[in-house]
Amino acid sequence: LFMVAIMRQRTREQVKALMRQPETLEAAVQRVRRYMRGSSSNDTLAAAGSSSNAAAAAGNGHVVSHGESDDDGDGDVVMGNAVVSLKDPFSNMRMATAARFVDTAGAAPSAFDLESFLDLAHSTRKWMDPHSSKPSCVQSLQVDSYLTHILRVLSGLPAVTEVEISPEALWRPAGSSAAFLSVLQQAQDMPAAAAAAAAAAASAAAAGGGAGSDNEDEDE
């Protein structure tokens, strides 16, 4: 007798159902704060007193000012502001829904586009963090609530492809001189959040395009 095993392929929605539940926005903000402060925990990439090492671990971010010790005596190293790309490492397009592996990415604000990654995983049958190149699994894949919120606020500003993040997990379009924005406050009034982000992006453009905008004239 020959037995043939028929493997039914999961649908995209069935695969998503296996993912880890999204973190709350409050938990995501605390995670980014821990990373930016260099605090050591199981969910944090330890800075070991070096802001440059921590930035390198972020994958798609870089520090734009030096870290320094805070004043509360707890030994944390507060990193400078970090510029983080909103582009997916696979498609080089701006992410729609940011995702991360909780067991390989640590707390760093680096991510990849969920749908692009699932397309790749479907064809390669591999679950690997594109930033750390470490293997993982679908159960450790999670929507990054922090970056996904920022992407939603910036939905009407497709030219913004980088954001600057402060040690308190506040953000603004890279290159902007406008005040930093709070994701927690923005979540209560998304239209106002979009307007504030547009004003911040405009200040970056007025400053010469800024690091956070795609400028087609640069290639001419």
JSON list of C-alpha atoms in Angstrom, two decimals:
[
{"chain": "A", "resi": 1, "resn": "LEU", "atom": "CA", "xyz": [0.00, 0.00, 0.00]},
{"chain": "A", "resi": 2, "resn": "PHE", "atom": "CA", "xyz": [1.17, 3.48, -0.84]},
{"chain": "A", "resi": 3, "resn": "MET", "atom": "CA", "xyz": [0.07, 6.31, 1.40]},
{"chain": "A", "resi": 4, "resn": "VAL", "atom": "CA", "xyz": [0.07, 9.79, 0.02]},
{"chain": "A", "resi": 5, "resn": "ALA", "atom": "CA", "xyz": [0.08, 12.67, 2.47]},
{"chain": "A", "resi": 6, "resn": "ILE", "atom": "CA", "xyz": [-1.74, 15.69, 1.15]},
{"chain": "A", "resi": 7, "resn": "MET", "atom": "CA", "xyz": [-0.47, 18.90, 2.69]},
{"chain": "A", "resi": 8, "resn": "ARG", "atom": "CA", "xyz": [-3.02, 21.67, 2.53]},
{"chain": "A", "resi": 9, "resn": "GLN", "atom": "CA", "xyz": [-1.35, 25.03, 2.21]},
{"chain": "A", "resi": 10, "resn": "ARG", "atom": "CA", "xyz": [-2.44, 27.61, 4.75]},
{"chain": "A", "resi": 11, "resn": "THR", "atom": "CA", "xyz": [-4.10, 30.77, 3.53]},
{"chain": "A", "resi": 12, "resn": "ARG", "atom": "CA", "xyz": [-2.53, 34.16, 4.25]},
{"chain": "A", "resi": 13, "resn": "GLU", "atom": "CA", "xyz": [-5.11, 34.81, 6.96]},
{"chain": "A", "resi": 14, "resn": "GLN", "atom": "CA", "xyz": [-4.42, 31.44, 8.58]},
{"chain": "A", "resi": 15, "resn": "VAL", "atom": "CA", "xyz": [-0.71, 32.25, 8.66]},
{"chain": "A", "resi": 16, "resn": "LYS", "atom": "CA", "xyz": [-1.41, 35.63, 10.23]},
{"chain": "A", "resi": 17, "resn": "ALA", "atom": "CA", "xyz": [-3.53, 33.93, 12.88]},
{"chain": "A", "resi": 18, "resn": "LEU", "atom": "CA", "xyz": [-0.40, 32.05, 13.99]},
{"chain": "A", "resi": 19, "resn": "MET", "atom": "CA", "xyz": [1.51, 35.27, 14.60]},
{"chain": "A", "resi": 20, "resn": "ARG", "atom": "CA", "xyz": [2.04, 36.70, 18.06]},
{"chain": "A", "resi": 21, "resn": "GLN", "atom": "CA", "xyz": [-0.68, 39.11, 19.08]},
{"chain": "A", "resi": 22, "resn": "PRO", "atom": "CA", "xyz": [0.27, 42.77, 18.48]},
{"chain": "A", "resi": 23, "resn": "GLU", "atom": "CA", "xyz": [1.65, 44.62, 21.47]},
{"chain": "A", "resi": 24, "resn": "THR", "atom": "CA", "xyz": [-0.34, 47.53, 22.82]},
{"chain": "A", "resi": 25, "resn": "LEU", "atom": "CA", "xyz": [0.82, 50.97, 21.76]},
{"chain": "A", "resi": 26, "resn": "GLU", "atom": "CA", "xyz": [1.79, 51.69, 25.37]},
{"chain": "A", "resi": 27, "resn": "ALA", "atom": "CA", "xyz": [3.95, 48.55, 25.50]},
{"chain": "A", "resi": 28, "resn": "ALA", "atom": "CA", "xyz": [5.54, 49.44, 22.17]},
{"chain": "A", "resi": 29, "resn": "VAL", "atom": "CA", "xyz": [6.48, 52.91, 23.42]},
{"chain": "A", "resi": 30, "resn": "GLN", "atom": "CA", "xyz": [8.06, 51.41, 26.54]},
{"chain": "A", "resi": 31, "resn": "ARG", "atom": "CA", "xyz": [10.02, 48.96, 24.39]},
{"chain": "A", "resi": 32, "resn": "VAL", "atom": "CA", "xyz": [11.44, 51.74, 22.22]},
{"chain": "A", "resi": 33, "resn": "ARG", "atom": "CA", "xyz": [12.27, 53.81, 25.30]},
{"chain": "A", "resi": 34, "resn": "ARG", "atom": "CA", "xyz": [14.18, 50.88, 26.80]},
{"chain": "A", "resi": 35, "resn": "TYR", "atom": "CA", "xyz": [16.16, 50.47, 23.62]},
{"chain": "A", "resi": 36, "resn": "MET", "atom": "CA", "xyz": [16.90, 54.18, 23.31]},
{"chain": "A", "resi": 37, "resn": "ARG", "atom": "CA", "xyz": [17.98, 54.35, 26.94]},
{"chain": "A", "resi": 38, "resn": "GLY", "atom": "CA", "xyz": [20.29, 51.36, 26.55]},
{"chain": "A", "resi": 39, "resn": "SER", "atom": "CA", "xyz": [18.51, 49.57, 29.40]},
{"chain": "A", "resi": 40, "resn": "SER", "atom": "CA", "xyz": [19.33, 45.87, 29.72]},
{"chain": "A", "resi": 41, "resn": "SER", "atom": "CA", "xyz": [16.41, 43.44, 29.76]},
{"chain": "A", "resi": 42, "resn": "ASN", "atom": "CA", "xyz": [15.39, 40.25, 27.99]},
{"chain": "A", "resi": 43, "resn": "ASP", "atom": "CA", "xyz": [13.61, 42.29, 25.33]},
{"chain": "A", "resi": 44, "resn": "THR", "atom": "CA", "xyz": [16.39, 44.85, 24.83]},
{"chain": "A", "resi": 45, "resn": "LEU", "atom": "CA", "xyz": [19.57, 44.89, 22.79]},
{"chain": "A", "resi": 46, "resn": "ALA", "atom": "CA", "xyz": [22.05, 45.99, 25.45]},
{"chain": "A", "resi": 47, "resn": "ALA", "atom": "CA", "xyz": [23.92, 49.13, 24.56]},
{"chain": "A", "resi": 48, "resn": "ALA", "atom": "CA", "xyz": [26.86, 48.23, 26.84]},
{"chain": "A", "resi": 49, "resn": "GLY", "atom": "CA", "xyz": [27.61, 51.90, 27.21]},
{"chain": "A", "resi": 50, "resn": "SER", "atom": "CA", "xyz": [27.96, 52.47, 23.47]},
{"chain": "A", "resi": 51, "resn": "SER", "atom": "CA", "xyz": [25.35, 54.28, 21.46]},
{"chain": "A", "resi": 52, "resn": "SER", "atom": "CA", "xyz": [27.11, 53.35, 18.22]},
{"chain": "A", "resi": 53, "resn": "ASN", "atom": "CA", "xyz": [26.93, 49.62, 18.99]},
{"chain": "A", "resi": 54, "resn": "ALA", "atom": "CA", "xyz": [23.26, 49.88, 19.84]},
{"chain": "A", "resi": 55, "resn": "ALA", "atom": "CA", "xyz": [22.56, 51.78, 16.65]},
{"chain": "A", "resi": 56, "resn": "ALA", "atom": "CA", "xyz": [24.28, 49.12, 14.57]},
{"chain": "A", "resi": 57, "resn": "ALA", "atom": "CA", "xyz": [22.05, 46.51, 16.19]},
{"chain": "A", "resi": 58, "resn": "ALA", "atom": "CA", "xyz": [18.97, 48.44, 15.08]},
{"chain": "A", "resi": 59, "resn": "GLY", "atom": "CA", "xyz": [19.46, 47.27, 11.52]},
{"chain": "A", "resi": 60, "resn": "ASN", "atom": "CA", "xyz": [17.80, 50.15, 9.68]},
{"chain": "A", "resi": 61, "resn": "GLY", "atom": "CA", "xyz": [18.59, 53.01, 12.05]},
{"chain": "A", "resi": 62, "resn": "HIS", "atom": "CA", "xyz": [21.55, 55.20, 12.93]},
{"chain": "A", "resi": 63, "resn": "VAL", "atom": "CA", "xyz": [22.32, 57.51, 15.81]},
{"chain": "A", "resi": 64, "resn": "VAL", "atom": "CA", "xyz": [22.54, 61.20, 15.02]},
{"chain": "A", "resi": 65, "resn": "SER", "atom": "CA", "xyz": [23.98, 62.36, 18.36]},
{"chain": "A", "resi": 66, "resn": "HIS", "atom": "CA", "xyz": [26.09, 60.75, 21.07]},
{"chain": "A", "resi": 67, "resn": "GLY", "atom": "CA", "xyz": [24.72, 58.89, 24.06]},
{"chain": "A", "resi": 68, "resn": "GLU", "atom": "CA", "xyz": [25.22, 60.03, 27.62]},
{"chain": "A", "resi": 69, "resn": "SER", "atom": "CA", "xyz": [24.40, 58.78, 31.11]},
{"chain": "A", "resi": 70, "resn": "ASP", "atom": "CA", "xyz": [21.12, 59.90, 32.56]},
{"chain": "A", "resi": 71, "resn": "ASP", "atom": "CA", "xyz": [20.80, 61.71, 35.89]},
{"chain": "A", "resi": 72, "resn": "ASP", "atom": "CA", "xyz": [18.82, 59.18, 37.91]},
{"chain": "A", "resi": 73, "resn": "GLY", "atom": "CA", "xyz": [21.84, 57.03, 38.78]},
{"chain": "A", "resi": 74, "resn": "ASP", "atom": "CA", "xyz": [20.41, 53.80, 37.41]},
{"chain": "A", "resi": 75, "resn": "GLY", "atom": "CA", "xyz": [23.39, 53.21, 35.10]},
{"chain": "A", "resi": 76, "resn": "ASP", "atom": "CA", "xyz": [21.40, 53.43, 31.86]},
{"chain": "A", "resi": 77, "resn": "VAL", "atom": "CA", "xyz": [23.07, 54.99, 28.85]},
{"chain": "A", "resi": 78, "resn": "VAL", "atom": "CA", "xyz": [20.74, 57.40, 27.07]},
{"chain": "A", "resi": 79, "resn": "MET", "atom": "CA", "xyz": [21.32, 57.27, 23.33]},
{"chain": "A", "resi": 80, "resn": "GLY", "atom": "CA", "xyz": [21.04, 60.31, 21.14]},
{"chain": "A", "resi": 81, "resn": "ASN", "atom": "CA", "xyz": [18.22, 60.65, 18.67]},
{"chain": "A", "resi": 82, "resn": "ALA", "atom": "CA", "xyz": [18.15, 57.85, 16.09]},
{"chain": "A", "resi": 83, "resn": "VAL", "atom": "CA", "xyz": [17.08, 58.07, 12.46]},
{"chain": "A", "resi": 84, "resn": "VAL", "atom": "CA", "xyz": [15.09, 55.00, 11.40]},
{"chain": "A", "resi": 85, "resn": "SER", "atom": "CA", "xyz": [14.17, 54.06, 7.85]},
{"chain": "A", "resi": 86, "resn": "LEU", "atom": "CA", "xyz": [10.55, 53.34, 7.01]},
{"chain": "A", "resi": 87, "resn": "LYS", "atom": "CA", "xyz": [11.55, 51.40, 3.89]},
{"chain": "A", "resi": 88, "resn": "ASP", "atom": "CA", "xyz": [11.15, 47.66, 3.65]},
{"chain": "A", "resi": 89, "resn": "PRO", "atom": "CA", "xyz": [14.55, 45.92, 3.23]},
{"chain": "A", "resi": 90, "resn": "PHE", "atom": "CA", "xyz": [13.12, 43.55, 0.60]},
{"chain": "A", "resi": 91, "resn": "SER", "atom": "CA", "xyz": [11.19, 45.86, -1.73]},
{"chain": "A", "resi": 92, "resn": "ASN", "atom": "CA", "xyz": [12.88, 49.16, -0.85]},
{"chain": "A", "resi": 93, "resn": "MET", "atom": "CA", "xyz": [9.38, 50.63, -0.74]},
{"chain": "A", "resi": 94, "resn": "ARG", "atom": "CA", "xyz": [7.90, 52.31, 2.31]},
{"chain": "A", "resi": 95, "resn": "MET", "atom": "CA", "xyz": [6.33, 49.81, 4.64]},
{"chain": "A", "resi": 96, "resn": "ALA", "atom": "CA", "xyz": [2.54, 49.60, 4.96]},
{"chain": "A", "resi": 97, "resn": "THR", "atom": "CA", "xyz": [2.42, 47.44, 8.10]},
{"chain": "A", "resi": 98, "resn": "ALA", "atom": "CA", "xyz": [5.66, 47.17, 10.07]},
{"chain": "A", "resi": 99, "resn": "ALA", "atom": "CA", "xyz": [6.53, 43.79, 11.57]},
{"chain": "A", "resi": 100, "resn": "ARG", "atom": "CA", "xyz": [9.36, 42.36, 13.67]},
{"chain": "A", "resi": 101, "resn": "PHE", "atom": "CA", "xyz": [10.49, 39.07, 15.20]},
{"chain": "A", "resi": 102, "resn": "VAL", "atom": "CA", "xyz": [10.28, 39.36, 18.96]},
{"chain": "A", "resi": 103, "resn": "ASP", "atom": "CA", "xyz": [12.99, 36.75, 19.56]},
{"chain": "A", "resi": 104, "resn": "THR", "atom": "CA", "xyz": [15.63, 38.18, 17.22]},
{"chain": "A", "resi": 105, "resn": "ALA", "atom": "CA", "xyz": [15.03, 41.92, 16.90]},
{"chain": "A", "resi": 106, "resn": "GLY", "atom": "CA", "xyz": [15.22, 42.85, 20.58]},
{"chain": "A", "resi": 107, "resn": "ALA", "atom": "CA", "xyz": [13.68, 46.21, 21.36]},
{"chain": "A", "resi": 108, "resn": "ALA", "atom": "CA", "xyz": [15.30, 48.04, 18.47]},
{"chain": "A", "resi": 109, "resn": "PRO", "atom": "CA", "xyz": [13.02, 50.19, 16.30]},
{"chain": "A", "resi": 110, "resn": "SER", "atom": "CA", "xyz": [13.75, 48.29, 13.10]},
{"chain": "A", "resi": 111, "resn": "ALA", "atom": "CA", "xyz": [11.18, 46.40, 11.09]},
{"chain": "A", "resi": 112, "resn": "PHE", "atom": "CA", "xyz": [10.10, 45.13, 7.66]},
{"chain": "A", "resi": 113, "resn": "ASP", "atom": "CA", "xyz": [6.87, 45.16, 5.68]},
{"chain": "A", "resi": 114, "resn": "LEU", "atom": "CA", "xyz": [4.58, 42.37, 6.81]},
{"chain": "A", "resi": 115, "resn": "GLU", "atom": "CA", "xyz": [3.04, 41.51, 3.44]},
{"chain": "A", "resi": 116, "resn": "SER", "atom": "CA", "xyz": [6.38, 41.62, 1.60]},
{"chain": "A", "resi": 117, "resn": "PHE", "atom": "CA", "xyz": [7.90, 39.30, 4.20]},
{"chain": "A", "resi": 118, "resn": "LEU", "atom": "CA", "xyz": [4.99, 36.85, 4.04]},
{"chain": "A", "resi": 119, "resn": "ASP", "atom": "CA", "xyz": [5.32, 36.75, 0.25]},
{"chain": "A", "resi": 120, "resn": "LEU", "atom": "CA", "xyz": [9.00, 35.89, 0.64]},
{"chain": "A", "resi": 121, "resn": "ALA", "atom": "CA", "xyz": [8.36, 33.29, 3.34]},
{"chain": "A", "resi": 122, "resn": "HIS", "atom": "CA", "xyz": [5.74, 31.68, 1.12]},
{"chain": "A", "resi": 123, "resn": "SER", "atom": "CA", "xyz": [8.27, 31.17, -1.66]},
{"chain": "A", "resi": 124, "resn": "THR", "atom": "CA", "xyz": [11.36, 30.33, 0.41]},
{"chain": "A", "resi": 125, "resn": "ARG", "atom": "CA", "xyz": [9.72, 28.48, 3.33]},
{"chain": "A", "resi": 126, "resn": "LYS", "atom": "CA", "xyz": [12.10, 30.31, 5.63]},
{"chain": "A", "resi": 127, "resn": "TRP", "atom": "CA", "xyz": [11.39, 32.51, 8.62]},
{"chain": "A", "resi": 128, "resn": "MET", "atom": "CA", "xyz": [14.48, 34.66, 9.05]},
{"chain": "A", "resi": 129, "resn": "ASP", "atom": "CA", "xyz": [14.91, 38.14, 10.48]},
{"chain": "A", "resi": 130, "resn": "PRO", "atom": "CA", "xyz": [16.17, 40.27, 7.56]},
{"chain": "A", "resi": 131, "resn": "HIS", "atom": "CA", "xyz": [18.09, 42.60, 9.87]},
{"chain": "A", "resi": 132, "resn": "SER", "atom": "CA", "xyz": [19.87, 40.08, 12.10]},
{"chain": "A", "resi": 133, "resn": "SER", "atom": "CA", "xyz": [19.78, 37.11, 9.65]},
{"chain": "A", "resi": 134, "resn": "LYS", "atom": "CA", "xyz": [18.74, 34.91, 12.57]},
{"chain": "A", "resi": 135, "resn": "PRO", "atom": "CA", "xyz": [16.17, 32.13, 12.07]},
{"chain": "A", "resi": 136, "resn": "SER", "atom": "CA", "xyz": [12.83, 32.40, 13.81]},
{"chain": "A", "resi": 137, "resn": "CYS", "atom": "CA", "xyz": [9.25, 31.18, 13.36]},
{"chain": "A", "resi": 138, "resn": "VAL", "atom": "CA", "xyz": [5.82, 32.55, 12.54]},
{"chain": "A", "resi": 139, "resn": "GLN", "atom": "CA", "xyz": [4.81, 32.38, 16.20]},
{"chain": "A", "resi": 140, "resn": "SER", "atom": "CA", "xyz": [7.47, 35.01, 16.97]},
{"chain": "A", "resi": 141, "resn": "LEU", "atom": "CA", "xyz": [6.38, 37.32, 14.17]},
{"chain": "A", "resi": 142, "resn": "GLN", "atom": "CA", "xyz": [4.54, 40.38, 15.46]},
{"chain": "A", "resi": 143, "resn": "VAL", "atom": "CA", "xyz": [3.19, 43.64, 14.09]},
{"chain": "A", "resi": 144, "resn": "ASP", "atom": "CA", "xyz": [5.35, 46.52, 15.33]},
{"chain": "A", "resi": 145, "resn": "SER", "atom": "CA", "xyz": [2.67, 48.75, 16.83]},
{"chain": "A", "resi": 146, "resn": "TYR", "atom": "CA", "xyz": [5.02, 51.72, 17.26]},
{"chain": "A", "resi": 147, "resn": "LEU", "atom": "CA", "xyz": [6.24, 52.00, 13.66]},
{"chain": "A", "resi": 148, "resn": "THR", "atom": "CA", "xyz": [2.88, 50.93, 12.23]},
{"chain": "A", "resi": 149, "resn": "HIS", "atom": "CA", "xyz": [1.21, 53.81, 14.07]},
{"chain": "A", "resi": 150, "resn": "ILE", "atom": "CA", "xyz": [3.75, 56.24, 12.61]},
{"chain": "A", "resi": 151, "resn": "LEU", "atom": "CA", "xyz": [3.14, 54.82, 9.14]},
{"chain": "A", "resi": 152, "resn": "ARG", "atom": "CA", "xyz": [-0.59, 55.36, 9.53]},
{"chain": "A", "resi": 153, "resn": "VAL", "atom": "CA", "xyz": [-0.04, 58.96, 10.61]},
{"chain": "A", "resi": 154, "resn": "LEU", "atom": "CA", "xyz": [2.17, 59.44, 7.55]},
{"chain": "A", "resi": 155, "resn": "SER", "atom": "CA", "xyz": [-0.21, 57.70, 5.15]},
{"chain": "A", "resi": 156, "resn": "GLY", "atom": "CA", "xyz": [-0.84, 60.97, 3.31]},
{"chain": "A", "resi": 157, "resn": "LEU", "atom": "CA", "xyz": [2.88, 61.79, 3.12]},
{"chain": "A", "resi": 158, "resn": "PRO", "atom": "CA", "xyz": [4.43, 59.00, 1.01]},
{"chain": "A", "resi": 159, "resn": "ALA", "atom": "CA", "xyz": [7.65, 60.97, 0.45]},
{"chain": "A", "resi": 160, "resn": "VAL", "atom": "CA", "xyz": [8.63, 60.66, 4.13]},
{"chain": "A", "resi": 161, "resn": "THR", "atom": "CA", "xyz": [10.83, 57.57, 4.34]},
{"chain": "A", "resi": 162, "resn": "GLU", "atom": "CA", "xyz": [12.82, 58.22, 7.53]},
{"chain": "A", "resi": 163, "resn": "VAL", "atom": "CA", "xyz": [11.88, 59.35, 11.00]},
{"chain": "A", "resi": 164, "resn": "GLU", "atom": "CA", "xyz": [13.94, 60.66, 13.89]},
{"chain": "A", "resi": 165, "resn": "ILE", "atom": "CA", "xyz": [13.24, 59.06, 17.27]},
{"chain": "A", "resi": 166, "resn": "SER", "atom": "CA", "xyz": [14.16, 60.64, 20.60]},
{"chain": "A", "resi": 167, "resn": "PRO", "atom": "CA", "xyz": [15.23, 58.80, 23.80]},
{"chain": "A", "resi": 168, "resn": "GLU", "atom": "CA", "xyz": [11.66, 59.27, 25.07]},
{"chain": "A", "resi": 169, "resn": "ALA", "atom": "CA", "xyz": [10.25, 57.48, 22.01]},
{"chain": "A", "resi": 170, "resn": "LEU", "atom": "CA", "xyz": [8.94, 60.72, 20.51]},
{"chain": "A", "resi": 171, "resn": "TRP", "atom": "CA", "xyz": [9.28, 61.10, 16.75]},
{"chain": "A", "resi": 172, "resn": "ARG", "atom": "CA", "xyz": [9.24, 63.47, 13.81]},
{"chain": "A", "resi": 173, "resn": "PRO", "atom": "CA", "xyz": [10.11, 63.24, 10.11]},
{"chain": "A", "resi": 174, "resn": "ALA", "atom": "CA", "xyz": [13.90, 63.14, 9.74]},
{"chain": "A", "resi": 175, "resn": "GLY", "atom": "CA", "xyz": [15.39, 66.48, 8.88]},
{"chain": "A", "resi": 176, "resn": "SER", "atom": "CA", "xyz": [12.54, 68.39, 10.53]},
{"chain": "A", "resi": 177, "resn": "SER", "atom": "CA", "xyz": [13.10, 71.12, 13.11]},
{"chain": "A", "resi": 178, "resn": "ALA", "atom": "CA", "xyz": [9.52, 70.87, 14.35]},
{"chain": "A", "resi": 179, "resn": "ALA", "atom": "CA", "xyz": [8.64, 69.64, 17.82]},
{"chain": "A", "resi": 180, "resn": "PHE", "atom": "CA", "xyz": [8.74, 65.89, 18.42]},
{"chain": "A", "resi": 181, "resn": "LEU", "atom": "CA", "xyz": [5.42, 64.05, 18.33]},
{"chain": "A", "resi": 182, "resn": "SER", "atom": "CA", "xyz": [3.97, 61.54, 20.80]},
{"chain": "A", "resi": 183, "resn": "VAL", "atom": "CA", "xyz": [2.36, 58.40, 19.43]},
{"chain": "A", "resi": 184, "resn": "LEU", "atom": "CA", "xyz": [0.25, 58.01, 22.56]},
{"chain": "A", "resi": 185, "resn": "GLN", "atom": "CA", "xyz": [-1.20, 61.50, 22.24]},
{"chain": "A", "resi": 186, "resn": "GLN", "atom": "CA", "xyz": [-1.64, 61.09, 18.51]},
{"chain": "A", "resi": 187, "resn": "ALA", "atom": "CA", "xyz": [-3.65, 57.91, 18.91]},
{"chain": "A", "resi": 188, "resn": "GLN", "atom": "CA", "xyz": [-6.39, 59.98, 20.55]},
{"chain": "A", "resi": 189, "resn": "ASP", "atom": "CA", "xyz": [-6.79, 62.30, 17.55]},
{"chain": "A", "resi": 190, "resn": "MET", "atom": "CA", "xyz": [-5.50, 60.90, 14.27]},
{"chain": "A", "resi": 191, "resn": "PRO", "atom": "CA", "xyz": [-6.62, 63.85, 12.06]},
{"chain": "A", "resi": 192, "resn": "ALA", "atom": "CA", "xyz": [-4.70, 66.25, 14.30]},
{"chain": "A", "resi": 193, "resn": "ALA", "atom": "CA", "xyz": [-1.74, 63.84, 14.29]},
{"chain": "A", "resi": 194, "resn": "ALA", "atom": "CA", "xyz": [-1.71, 63.80, 10.48]},
{"chain": "A", "resi": 195, "resn": "ALA", "atom": "CA", "xyz": [-1.81, 67.60, 10.38]},
{"chain": "A", "resi": 196, "resn": "ALA", "atom": "CA", "xyz": [1.10, 67.88, 12.84]},
{"chain": "A", "resi": 197, "resn": "ALA", "atom": "CA", "xyz": [3.12, 65.36, 10.85]},
{"chain": "A", "resi": 198, "resn": "ALA", "atom": "CA", "xyz": [2.42, 67.27, 7.62]},
{"chain": "A", "resi": 199, "resn": "ALA", "atom": "CA", "xyz": [3.68, 70.49, 9.24]},
{"chain": "A", "resi": 200, "resn": "ALA", "atom": "CA", "xyz": [6.81, 68.72, 10.47]},
{"chain": "A", "resi": 201, "resn": "ALA", "atom": "CA", "xyz": [7.44, 67.25, 7.02]},
{"chain": "A", "resi": 202, "resn": "ALA", "atom": "CA", "xyz": [7.02, 70.68, 5.49]},
{"chain": "A", "resi": 203, "resn": "SER", "atom": "CA", "xyz": [9.70, 72.08, 7.79]},
{"chain": "A", "resi": 204, "resn": "ALA", "atom": "CA", "xyz": [12.04, 69.32, 6.67]},
{"chain": "A", "resi": 205, "resn": "ALA", "atom": "CA", "xyz": [11.33, 70.10, 3.03]},
{"chain": "A", "resi": 206, "resn": "ALA", "atom": "CA", "xyz": [11.93, 73.81, 3.67]},
{"chain": "A", "resi": 207, "resn": "ALA", "atom": "CA", "xyz": [15.29, 72.91, 5.18]},
{"chain": "A", "resi": 208, "resn": "GLY", "atom": "CA", "xyz": [16.37, 71.35, 1.91]},
{"chain": "A", "resi": 209, "resn": "GLY", "atom": "CA", "xyz": [14.51, 68.09, 1.55]},
{"chain": "A", "resi": 210, "resn": "GLY", "atom": "CA", "xyz": [15.66, 66.59, 4.83]},
{"chain": "A", "resi": 211, "resn": "ALA", "atom": "CA", "xyz": [16.86, 63.09, 5.49]},
{"chain": "A", "resi": 212, "resn": "GLY", "atom": "CA", "xyz": [13.31, 61.83, 5.79]},
{"chain": "A", "resi": 213, "resn": "SER", "atom": "CA", "xyz": [12.02, 62.63, 2.30]},
{"chain": "A", "resi": 214, "resn": "ASP", "atom": "CA", "xyz": [12.60, 61.11, -1.10]},
{"chain": "A", "resi": 215, "resn": "ASN", "atom": "CA", "xyz": [13.75, 63.96, -3.32]},
{"chain": "A", "resi": 216, "resn": "GLU", "atom": "CA", "xyz": [13.56, 63.18, -7.03]},
{"chain": "A", "resi": 217, "resn": "ASP", "atom": "CA", "xyz": [15.61, 66.26, -7.88]},
{"chain": "A", "resi": 218, "resn": "GLU", "atom": "CA", "xyz": [18.68, 64.78, -6.20]},
{"chain": "A", "resi": 219, "resn": "ASP", "atom": "CA", "xyz": [19.20, 62.40, -9.10]},
{"chain": "A", "resi": 220, "resn": "GLU", "atom": "CA", "xyz": [18.96, 65.03, -11.81]}
]
